[in-house]
Amino acid sequence: MAKLAEQEHPNKAFGWAARDSSGVLSPFNFSRRATGEKDVSFKVLYCGICHSDLHMLKNEWGSTTYPLVPGHEIAGIVTEVGSKVQKFKVGDRVGVGCMVGSCNSCENCSNSLENYCPKMILTYGAKYFDGTTTYGGYSDIMVADEHFVIRIPDNIALDAAAPLLCAGITVYSPLRYYGLDKPGLHVGVVGLGGLGHVAVKFAKAFGAKVTVISTSPNKKKEAIENLGADSFLVSREPEQIQAVLGTFDGIIDTVSAVHPILPLIALLKTHGKLVMVGAPEKPLELPAFPLLMGRKMVAGSCIGGMKETQEMIDFAAKHKITPDIEVIPIDYVNTAMERLVKADVKYRFVIDIGNTLKSSS
């Protein structure tokens, strides 16, 4: 299998891969395709660790094929561009997020919603147009069609930019689409992790009053003093919940564990929106009555299209929004995964690929 991966394409590549559902990562030689006429090749300098990397490594969603090279928060510097590439040149600062392909002909694609294309191709663990497996950013080089490459503004450091390409767009898109981007609205953010802490920053930049909703009372100081939230609600305290019933215009729920959503629906005003961006493995309980009484909505959102992702990172640059990160060497990655399971990170691990990934060959 590994031999095949090395010989599939002409350009040698090196990364870290999991070989089975233990999810343990180790050095892996593979190959990348030659730079096609519309392709951008770049040297990977940083790659964020997303919670979905963990799910995929351990095959918790049942769709993983091994060997798996994860990573879809990828930032680096362009080394080569194809003859028909118009948007990028050698030396540009670029990134790739969660997807590297789509059909380019369906209604979603024509509306810049490639993320909802039925044939959308994920950055890793998927099949590309040529039938080969896609490998992610825990690797030294990346090749992608220019349409799926993001320009990273000069005033955002590459290590901090990387998590915006998944975590950033995942919360920016629903805030925009569901109209929660207007000054003066009351927006709740459930869960203060990789997604949640960025959601607080974007919502504040839009001018919202932001309340963090968490099961952990010890996160209050962090939420208000460091991240700029206006208030903090402990979801396990009935009297705290009672005091703010029916006061939220919208809530972004970032929690990926099974949790009760009925109390969150009760927090919404008439016409309020509860938007799920976390992906719990088991179905959540959703009674109809609380939705009927107040014409409330429970909705979902998944990353964003390429146009909106570029808009998001430009907005982040303008408003100086960056994730809080812990930069790690590649050989710490398995320990980082163990810590991620325990939510022991503030708030996003980013692997220093450029300085620490060394080929064994």
mmCIF file of C-alpha atoms in Angstrom:
data_model
loop_
_atom_site.group_PDB
_atom_site.id
_atom_site.type_symbol
_atom_site.label_atom_id
_atom_site.label_comp_id
_atom_site.label_asym_id
_atom_site.label_seq_id
_atom_site.Cartn_x
_atom_site.Cartn_y
_atom_site.Cartn_z
ATOM 1 C CA MET A 1 0.000 0.000 0.000
ATOM 2 C CA ALA A 2 2.717 2.483 1.039
ATOM 3 C CA LYS A 3 4.710 1.520 -2.057
ATOM 4 C CA LEU A 4 1.716 2.365 -4.233
ATOM 5 C CA ALA A 5 1.306 5.747 -2.562
ATOM 6 C CA GLU A 6 4.958 6.542 -3.292
ATOM 7 C CA GLN A 7 4.639 5.616 -6.962
ATOM 8 C CA GLU A 8 1.200 7.061 -7.749
ATOM 9 C CA HIS A 9 2.515 10.464 -8.792
ATOM 10 C CA PRO A 10 5.831 11.898 -10.040
ATOM 11 C CA ASN A 11 6.617 14.252 -7.131
ATOM 12 C CA LYS A 12 7.950 12.726 -3.933
ATOM 13 C CA ALA A 13 6.175 13.816 -0.772
ATOM 14 C CA PHE A 14 6.612 13.125 2.911
ATOM 15 C CA GLY A 15 4.235 13.398 5.826
ATOM 16 C CA TRP A 16 2.790 11.636 8.835
ATOM 17 C CA ALA A 17 -0.032 9.121 8.395
ATOM 18 C CA ALA A 18 -2.213 6.783 10.433
ATOM 19 C CA ARG A 19 -2.223 3.179 9.220
ATOM 20 C CA ASP A 20 -5.254 1.917 11.202
ATOM 21 C CA SER A 21 -8.034 2.966 13.586
ATOM 22 C CA SER A 22 -5.644 3.265 16.524
ATOM 23 C CA GLY A 23 -5.125 6.678 14.913
ATOM 24 C CA VAL A 24 -1.418 6.684 15.745
ATOM 25 C CA LEU A 25 0.522 8.843 13.282
ATOM 26 C CA SER A 26 4.023 8.033 12.019
ATOM 27 C CA PRO A 27 6.311 9.069 9.116
ATOM 28 C CA PHE A 28 4.987 8.213 5.652
ATOM 29 C CA ASN A 29 6.464 8.507 2.168
ATOM 30 C CA PHE A 30 3.968 9.172 -0.620
ATOM 31 C CA SER A 31 3.712 11.316 -3.773
ATOM 32 C CA ARG A 32 1.912 14.352 -5.161
ATOM 33 C CA ARG A 33 0.766 14.934 -8.713
ATOM 34 C CA ALA A 34 2.797 17.120 -11.062
ATOM 35 C CA THR A 35 1.626 20.734 -11.157
ATOM 36 C CA GLY A 36 -1.187 20.794 -13.728
ATOM 37 C CA GLU A 37 -2.015 23.834 -15.866
ATOM 38 C CA LYS A 38 -4.483 25.174 -13.286
ATOM 39 C CA ASP A 39 -2.649 23.878 -10.219
ATOM 40 C CA VAL A 40 -0.773 25.705 -7.495
ATOM 41 C CA SER A 41 2.006 23.831 -5.691
ATOM 42 C CA PHE A 42 3.229 25.092 -2.357
ATOM 43 C CA LYS A 43 5.597 24.275 0.453
ATOM 44 C CA VAL A 44 3.546 23.581 3.577
ATOM 45 C CA LEU A 45 4.771 25.623 6.547
ATOM 46 C CA TYR A 46 1.921 25.167 9.041
ATOM 47 C CA CYS A 47 -1.097 22.916 9.464
ATOM 48 C CA GLY A 48 -3.782 23.243 12.132
ATOM 49 C CA ILE A 49 -5.205 20.231 13.951
ATOM 50 C CA CYS A 50 -8.996 20.125 13.650
ATOM 51 C CA HIS A 51 -11.284 17.988 15.811
ATOM 52 C CA SER A 52 -12.413 16.225 12.650
ATOM 53 C CA ASP A 53 -8.821 15.026 12.125
ATOM 54 C CA LEU A 54 -9.229 13.085 15.355
ATOM 55 C CA HIS A 55 -12.583 11.587 14.266
ATOM 56 C CA MET A 56 -11.108 10.601 10.902
ATOM 57 C CA LEU A 57 -7.896 9.135 12.359
ATOM 58 C CA LYS A 58 -9.908 6.788 14.583
ATOM 59 C CA ASN A 59 -12.567 6.105 11.911
ATOM 60 C CA GLU A 60 -15.282 7.361 14.261
ATOM 61 C CA TRP A 61 -17.435 8.433 11.312
ATOM 62 C CA GLY A 62 -16.961 5.099 9.540
ATOM 63 C CA SER A 63 -15.613 6.595 6.296
ATOM 64 C CA THR A 64 -11.835 6.481 6.802
ATOM 65 C CA THR A 65 -9.491 4.696 4.437
ATOM 66 C CA TYR A 66 -5.885 4.091 5.462
ATOM 67 C CA PRO A 67 -3.144 5.198 5.209
ATOM 68 C CA LEU A 68 -4.594 8.585 6.173
ATOM 69 C CA VAL A 69 -2.607 11.829 6.052
ATOM 70 C CA PRO A 70 -4.886 14.334 7.835
ATOM 71 C CA GLY A 71 -4.857 18.127 7.822
ATOM 72 C CA HIS A 72 -7.199 20.670 6.235
ATOM 73 C CA GLU A 73 -5.963 23.917 7.770
ATOM 74 C CA ILE A 74 -2.906 24.283 5.571
ATOM 75 C CA ALA A 75 -0.746 27.372 5.060
ATOM 76 C CA GLY A 76 2.449 27.857 3.075
ATOM 77 C CA ILE A 77 4.345 29.540 0.253
ATOM 78 C CA VAL A 78 3.802 28.950 -3.483
ATOM 79 C CA THR A 79 6.686 27.136 -5.207
ATOM 80 C CA GLU A 80 5.185 26.533 -8.678
ATOM 81 C CA VAL A 81 2.089 27.499 -10.676
ATOM 82 C CA GLY A 82 0.547 25.959 -13.780
ATOM 83 C CA SER A 83 0.537 27.733 -17.148
ATOM 84 C CA LYS A 84 -3.127 28.780 -16.872
ATOM 85 C CA VAL A 85 -3.062 29.918 -13.223
ATOM 86 C CA GLN A 86 -4.160 33.559 -13.000
ATOM 87 C CA LYS A 87 -4.514 34.363 -9.310
ATOM 88 C CA PHE A 88 -1.197 33.228 -7.831
ATOM 89 C CA LYS A 89 2.538 33.433 -8.432
ATOM 90 C CA VAL A 90 5.644 31.874 -6.890
ATOM 91 C CA GLY A 91 6.297 33.301 -3.432
ATOM 92 C CA ASP A 92 2.644 34.064 -2.591
ATOM 93 C CA ARG A 93 1.295 33.203 0.876
ATOM 94 C CA VAL A 94 -1.535 30.728 0.424
ATOM 95 C CA GLY A 95 -3.730 28.210 2.165
ATOM 96 C CA VAL A 96 -5.995 25.245 1.517
ATOM 97 C CA GLY A 97 -8.969 24.396 3.729
ATOM 98 C CA CYS A 98 -11.375 21.456 3.835
ATOM 99 C CA MET A 99 -11.898 20.835 0.129
ATOM 100 C CA VAL A 100 -9.830 20.530 -3.034
ATOM 101 C CA GLY A 101 -12.450 19.832 -5.698
ATOM 102 C CA SER A 102 -16.105 19.965 -6.744
ATOM 103 C CA CYS A 103 -18.108 19.259 -9.912
ATOM 104 C CA ASN A 104 -18.070 22.910 -11.049
ATOM 105 C CA SER A 105 -21.379 22.473 -12.860
ATOM 106 C CA CYS A 106 -24.169 22.009 -10.300
ATOM 107 C CA GLU A 107 -26.381 24.740 -8.876
ATOM 108 C CA ASN A 108 -24.353 24.914 -5.651
ATOM 109 C CA CYS A 109 -21.059 25.309 -7.507
ATOM 110 C CA SER A 110 -22.506 28.030 -9.734
ATOM 111 C CA ASN A 111 -23.611 29.883 -6.571
ATOM 112 C CA SER A 112 -20.140 29.719 -4.979
ATOM 113 C CA LEU A 113 -21.338 26.998 -2.595
ATOM 114 C CA GLU A 114 -18.785 24.350 -3.540
ATOM 115 C CA ASN A 115 -18.982 23.126 0.066
ATOM 116 C CA TYR A 116 -22.511 21.831 -0.638
ATOM 117 C CA CYS A 117 -21.674 20.233 -3.996
ATOM 118 C CA PRO A 118 -22.706 16.548 -3.928
ATOM 119 C CA LYS A 119 -19.358 15.721 -5.553
ATOM 120 C CA MET A 120 -17.231 17.922 -3.308
ATOM 121 C CA ILE A 121 -13.769 16.385 -2.772
ATOM 122 C CA LEU A 122 -12.308 16.576 0.717
ATOM 123 C CA THR A 123 -8.685 17.637 1.199
ATOM 124 C CA TYR A 124 -7.798 14.272 2.689
ATOM 125 C CA GLY A 125 -9.181 10.760 2.781
ATOM 126 C CA ALA A 126 -11.191 11.187 -0.425
ATOM 127 C CA LYS A 127 -10.849 10.169 -4.070
ATOM 128 C CA TYR A 128 -9.624 12.848 -6.482
ATOM 129 C CA PHE A 129 -10.792 13.133 -10.121
ATOM 130 C CA ASP A 130 -7.937 10.853 -11.246
ATOM 131 C CA GLY A 131 -8.999 8.122 -8.792
ATOM 132 C CA THR A 132 -6.085 8.625 -6.411
ATOM 133 C CA THR A 133 -6.436 9.292 -2.679
ATOM 134 C CA THR A 134 -6.211 12.843 -1.369
ATOM 135 C CA TYR A 135 -3.628 13.454 1.338
ATOM 136 C CA GLY A 136 -3.787 16.400 3.719
ATOM 137 C CA GLY A 137 -1.497 18.971 5.247
ATOM 138 C CA TYR A 138 0.504 16.937 7.751
ATOM 139 C CA SER A 139 2.987 16.845 4.878
ATOM 140 C CA ASP A 140 5.781 18.821 3.237
ATOM 141 C CA ILE A 141 4.153 19.842 -0.061
ATOM 142 C CA MET A 142 0.640 20.427 -1.360
ATOM 143 C CA VAL A 143 -0.841 20.676 -4.865
ATOM 144 C CA ALA A 144 -4.331 22.043 -5.474
ATOM 145 C CA ASP A 145 -6.436 23.566 -8.231
ATOM 146 C CA GLU A 146 -6.139 27.343 -7.924
ATOM 147 C CA HIS A 147 -9.904 27.646 -7.409
ATOM 148 C CA PHE A 148 -9.485 25.912 -4.044
ATOM 149 C CA VAL A 149 -6.487 27.947 -2.922
ATOM 150 C CA ILE A 150 -6.915 30.947 -0.603
ATOM 151 C CA ARG A 151 -4.680 34.018 -0.586
ATOM 152 C CA ILE A 152 -3.509 34.761 2.947
ATOM 153 C CA PRO A 153 -3.226 38.517 3.651
ATOM 154 C CA ASP A 154 0.238 39.804 4.577
ATOM 155 C CA ASN A 155 -0.812 41.048 8.003
ATOM 156 C CA ILE A 156 -1.858 37.619 9.312
ATOM 157 C CA ALA A 157 0.931 35.291 10.443
ATOM 158 C CA LEU A 158 0.783 31.978 8.566
ATOM 159 C CA ASP A 159 0.585 29.873 11.740
ATOM 160 C CA ALA A 160 -2.428 31.857 12.986
ATOM 161 C CA ALA A 161 -4.037 31.919 9.523
ATOM 162 C CA ALA A 162 -4.126 28.129 9.191
ATOM 163 C CA PRO A 163 -7.061 27.408 11.583
ATOM 164 C CA LEU A 164 -9.169 30.136 9.957
ATOM 165 C CA LEU A 165 -9.385 27.923 6.849
ATOM 166 C CA CYS A 166 -11.645 25.478 8.724
ATOM 167 C CA ALA A 167 -12.563 26.792 12.182
ATOM 168 C CA GLY A 168 -12.811 30.387 10.932
ATOM 169 C CA ILE A 169 -15.075 29.788 7.957
ATOM 170 C CA THR A 170 -17.177 27.247 9.902
ATOM 171 C CA VAL A 171 -18.395 29.990 12.249
ATOM 172 C CA TYR A 172 -18.172 33.010 9.917
ATOM 173 C CA SER A 173 -20.483 31.489 7.301
ATOM 174 C CA PRO A 174 -23.503 30.855 9.600
ATOM 175 C CA LEU A 175 -23.114 34.242 11.310
ATOM 176 C CA ARG A 176 -23.413 35.837 7.859
ATOM 177 C CA TYR A 177 -26.014 33.557 6.277
ATOM 178 C CA TYR A 178 -28.409 33.574 9.229
ATOM 179 C CA GLY A 179 -28.195 37.354 9.623
ATOM 180 C CA LEU A 180 -26.342 37.274 12.936
ATOM 181 C CA ASP A 181 -23.762 39.749 11.620
ATOM 182 C CA LYS A 182 -25.638 42.939 12.534
ATOM 183 C CA PRO A 183 -24.597 45.311 15.331
ATOM 184 C CA GLY A 184 -26.640 45.093 18.523
ATOM 185 C CA LEU A 185 -27.897 41.521 18.135
ATOM 186 C CA HIS A 186 -27.515 39.121 21.053
ATOM 187 C CA VAL A 187 -25.535 36.091 19.906
ATOM 188 C CA GLY A 188 -24.751 33.023 22.013
ATOM 189 C CA VAL A 189 -21.765 30.746 21.434
ATOM 190 C CA VAL A 190 -22.019 27.248 22.889
ATOM 191 C CA GLY A 191 -18.672 25.638 23.669
ATOM 192 C CA LEU A 192 -15.403 27.494 24.042
ATOM 193 C CA GLY A 193 -13.019 25.363 21.994
ATOM 194 C CA GLY A 194 -11.351 25.707 18.602
ATOM 195 C CA LEU A 195 -14.562 26.804 16.873
ATOM 196 C CA GLY A 196 -16.187 28.615 19.782
ATOM 197 C CA HIS A 197 -13.354 30.982 20.605
ATOM 198 C CA VAL A 198 -13.175 32.112 16.966
ATOM 199 C CA ALA A 199 -16.978 32.509 16.839
ATOM 200 C CA VAL A 200 -16.756 34.914 19.800
ATOM 201 C CA LYS A 201 -14.155 37.020 17.977
ATOM 202 C CA PHE A 202 -16.105 37.200 14.697
ATOM 203 C CA ALA A 203 -19.440 37.937 16.413
ATOM 204 C CA LYS A 204 -17.818 40.754 18.404
ATOM 205 C CA ALA A 205 -16.274 42.159 15.212
ATOM 206 C CA PHE A 206 -19.786 42.216 13.671
ATOM 207 C CA GLY A 207 -20.927 44.327 16.629
ATOM 208 C CA ALA A 208 -22.991 41.714 18.446
ATOM 209 C CA LYS A 209 -23.466 41.346 22.179
ATOM 210 C CA VAL A 210 -21.875 37.945 22.786
ATOM 211 C CA THR A 211 -22.649 35.459 25.544
ATOM 212 C CA VAL A 212 -20.558 32.309 25.915
ATOM 213 C CA ILE A 213 -22.607 29.282 27.002
ATOM 214 C CA SER A 214 -20.502 26.569 28.622
ATOM 215 C CA THR A 215 -20.665 23.677 31.074
ATOM 216 C CA SER A 216 -17.346 24.843 32.589
ATOM 217 C CA PRO A 217 -17.630 27.741 35.074
ATOM 218 C CA ASN A 218 -13.822 27.995 35.123
ATOM 219 C CA LYS A 219 -13.851 29.354 31.543
ATOM 220 C CA LYS A 220 -15.694 32.545 32.525
ATOM 221 C CA LYS A 221 -12.618 34.702 33.147
ATOM 222 C CA GLU A 222 -11.005 33.537 29.906
ATOM 223 C CA ALA A 223 -14.180 34.171 27.869
ATOM 224 C CA ILE A 224 -14.721 37.706 29.129
ATOM 225 C CA GLU A 225 -11.210 39.018 29.791
ATOM 226 C CA ASN A 226 -9.214 37.351 27.006
ATOM 227 C CA LEU A 227 -11.739 36.731 24.227
ATOM 228 C CA GLY A 228 -13.934 39.795 24.761
ATOM 229 C CA ALA A 229 -17.300 38.107 25.401
ATOM 230 C CA ASP A 230 -19.884 40.350 27.110
ATOM 231 C CA SER A 231 -21.264 37.684 29.414
ATOM 232 C CA PHE A 232 -20.985 34.036 30.407
ATOM 233 C CA LEU A 233 -23.677 31.476 31.088
ATOM 234 C CA VAL A 234 -23.153 28.142 32.847
ATOM 235 C CA SER A 235 -25.562 25.826 31.035
ATOM 236 C CA ARG A 236 -25.890 23.504 34.036
ATOM 237 C CA GLU A 237 -27.170 26.293 36.318
ATOM 238 C CA PRO A 238 -30.996 26.504 35.962
ATOM 239 C CA GLU A 239 -31.281 29.919 37.622
ATOM 240 C CA GLN A 240 -28.729 31.420 35.219
ATOM 241 C CA ILE A 241 -30.660 29.994 32.254
ATOM 242 C CA GLN A 242 -33.963 31.188 33.701
ATOM 243 C CA ALA A 243 -32.708 34.770 33.909
ATOM 244 C CA VAL A 244 -32.033 35.020 30.158
ATOM 245 C CA LEU A 245 -34.851 32.958 28.601
ATOM 246 C CA GLY A 246 -36.052 34.391 25.280
ATOM 247 C CA THR A 247 -33.250 36.966 24.949
ATOM 248 C CA PHE A 248 -31.014 35.578 22.182
ATOM 249 C CA ASP A 249 -31.365 36.458 18.474
ATOM 250 C CA GLY A 250 -29.214 33.496 17.556
ATOM 251 C CA ILE A 251 -26.926 30.848 18.985
ATOM 252 C CA ILE A 252 -23.962 29.150 17.285
ATOM 253 C CA ASP A 253 -23.578 25.667 18.804
ATOM 254 C CA THR A 254 -20.028 24.390 18.299
ATOM 255 C CA VAL A 255 -20.195 21.353 20.592
ATOM 256 C CA SER A 256 -19.408 18.014 18.936
ATOM 257 C CA ALA A 257 -20.448 15.824 21.878
ATOM 258 C CA VAL A 258 -24.046 14.740 22.485
ATOM 259 C CA HIS A 259 -25.751 17.430 24.591
ATOM 260 C CA PRO A 260 -29.299 18.691 25.292
ATOM 261 C CA ILE A 261 -30.480 21.401 22.892
ATOM 262 C CA LEU A 262 -33.925 21.992 24.435
ATOM 263 C CA PRO A 263 -32.512 24.488 26.999
ATOM 264 C CA LEU A 264 -30.792 26.354 24.139
ATOM 265 C CA ILE A 265 -34.050 26.662 22.167
ATOM 266 C CA ALA A 266 -35.647 28.195 25.271
ATOM 267 C CA LEU A 267 -33.009 30.937 25.246
ATOM 268 C CA LEU A 268 -34.060 32.125 21.781
ATOM 269 C CA LYS A 269 -36.338 35.078 21.076
ATOM 270 C CA THR A 270 -39.279 34.672 18.711
ATOM 271 C CA HIS A 271 -37.752 33.888 15.275
ATOM 272 C CA GLY A 272 -34.483 32.994 16.977
ATOM 273 C CA LYS A 273 -32.041 30.614 15.309
ATOM 274 C CA LEU A 274 -30.003 27.810 16.850
ATOM 275 C CA VAL A 275 -27.286 26.905 14.338
ATOM 276 C CA MET A 276 -25.398 23.635 14.732
ATOM 277 C CA VAL A 277 -21.812 23.566 13.484
ATOM 278 C CA GLY A 278 -20.548 20.744 15.714
ATOM 279 C CA ALA A 279 -21.227 17.166 14.629
ATOM 280 C CA PRO A 280 -22.231 14.852 17.503
ATOM 281 C CA GLU A 281 -21.990 11.175 16.571
ATOM 282 C CA LYS A 282 -25.490 10.316 17.849
ATOM 283 C CA PRO A 283 -28.803 12.074 17.041
ATOM 284 C CA LEU A 284 -29.902 14.872 19.365
ATOM 285 C CA GLU A 285 -33.373 15.053 20.874
ATOM 286 C CA LEU A 286 -35.495 17.744 19.228
ATOM 287 C CA PRO A 287 -39.094 18.206 20.441
ATOM 288 C CA ALA A 288 -41.309 20.125 18.017
ATOM 289 C CA PHE A 289 -43.357 22.185 20.464
ATOM 290 C CA PRO A 290 -40.635 24.636 21.560
ATOM 291 C CA LEU A 291 -40.015 25.399 17.860
ATOM 292 C CA LEU A 292 -43.674 26.062 17.144
ATOM 293 C CA MET A 293 -44.028 28.436 20.079
ATOM 294 C CA GLY A 294 -42.032 31.333 18.722
ATOM 295 C CA ARG A 295 -41.418 30.203 15.149
ATOM 296 C CA LYS A 296 -37.876 29.198 16.072
ATOM 297 C CA MET A 297 -35.357 27.478 13.882
ATOM 298 C CA VAL A 298 -32.747 24.773 14.406
ATOM 299 C CA ALA A 299 -30.373 24.903 11.462
ATOM 300 C CA GLY A 300 -26.970 23.713 10.339
ATOM 301 C CA SER A 301 -23.951 24.991 8.461
ATOM 302 C CA CYS A 302 -20.834 23.352 7.064
ATOM 303 C CA ILE A 303 -17.685 25.381 6.280
ATOM 304 C CA GLY A 304 -18.256 27.804 3.371
ATOM 305 C CA GLY A 305 -17.667 28.259 -0.350
ATOM 306 C CA MET A 306 -14.355 29.475 -1.745
ATOM 307 C CA LYS A 307 -15.523 33.039 -2.374
ATOM 308 C CA GLU A 308 -16.824 33.343 1.187
ATOM 309 C CA THR A 309 -13.678 31.740 2.642
ATOM 310 C CA GLN A 310 -11.548 34.412 0.965
ATOM 311 C CA GLU A 311 -13.969 37.071 2.229
ATOM 312 C CA MET A 312 -13.679 35.619 5.753
ATOM 313 C CA ILE A 313 -9.890 35.696 5.870
ATOM 314 C CA ASP A 314 -9.809 39.233 4.432
ATOM 315 C CA PHE A 315 -12.325 40.296 7.112
ATOM 316 C CA ALA A 316 -10.177 38.613 9.783
ATOM 317 C CA ALA A 317 -7.115 40.500 8.538
ATOM 318 C CA LYS A 318 -8.949 43.824 8.528
ATOM 319 C CA HIS A 319 -10.297 43.321 12.069
ATOM 320 C CA LYS A 320 -7.136 41.645 13.383
ATOM 321 C CA ILE A 321 -8.946 38.410 14.236
ATOM 322 C CA THR A 322 -6.660 35.443 14.799
ATOM 323 C CA PRO A 323 -7.202 32.155 16.619
ATOM 324 C CA ASP A 324 -5.359 31.479 19.884
ATOM 325 C CA ILE A 325 -2.874 28.759 18.971
ATOM 326 C CA GLU A 326 -0.288 26.434 20.450
ATOM 327 C CA VAL A 327 2.422 25.717 17.886
ATOM 328 C CA ILE A 328 3.887 22.214 18.127
ATOM 329 C CA PRO A 329 6.548 20.120 16.349
ATOM 330 C CA ILE A 330 5.336 17.211 14.196
ATOM 331 C CA ASP A 331 6.749 14.577 16.551
ATOM 332 C CA TYR A 332 4.415 15.884 19.297
ATOM 333 C CA VAL A 333 1.334 15.232 17.153
ATOM 334 C CA ASN A 334 0.195 11.993 18.861
ATOM 335 C CA THR A 335 0.428 13.653 22.281
ATOM 336 C CA ALA A 336 -1.512 16.619 20.891
ATOM 337 C CA MET A 337 -4.293 14.242 19.790
ATOM 338 C CA GLU A 338 -4.489 12.789 23.310
ATOM 339 C CA ARG A 339 -4.742 16.302 24.721
ATOM 340 C CA LEU A 340 -7.389 17.245 22.132
ATOM 341 C CA VAL A 341 -9.597 14.371 23.337
ATOM 342 C CA LYS A 342 -9.464 15.973 26.803
ATOM 343 C CA ALA A 343 -10.001 19.493 25.375
ATOM 344 C CA ASP A 344 -6.604 20.386 26.832
ATOM 345 C CA VAL A 345 -5.662 23.128 24.361
ATOM 346 C CA LYS A 346 -6.221 26.880 24.099
ATOM 347 C CA TYR A 347 -7.585 26.713 21.512
ATOM 348 C CA ARG A 348 -6.027 25.225 18.429
ATOM 349 C CA PHE A 349 -2.895 23.160 17.882
ATOM 350 C CA VAL A 350 -0.892 24.175 14.817
ATOM 351 C CA ILE A 351 1.927 21.950 13.573
ATOM 352 C CA ASP A 352 5.138 23.734 12.571
ATOM 353 C CA ILE A 353 5.604 21.686 9.412
ATOM 354 C CA GLY A 354 8.292 23.908 7.854
ATOM 355 C CA ASN A 355 10.747 23.655 10.731
ATOM 356 C CA THR A 356 10.038 20.218 12.193
ATOM 357 C CA LEU A 357 8.897 17.812 9.442
ATOM 358 C CA LYS A 358 12.049 16.079 8.254
ATOM 359 C CA SER A 359 11.995 13.354 5.624
ATOM 360 C CA SER A 360 13.300 9.982 6.748
ATOM 361 C CA SER A 361 14.434 9.040 3.251
#
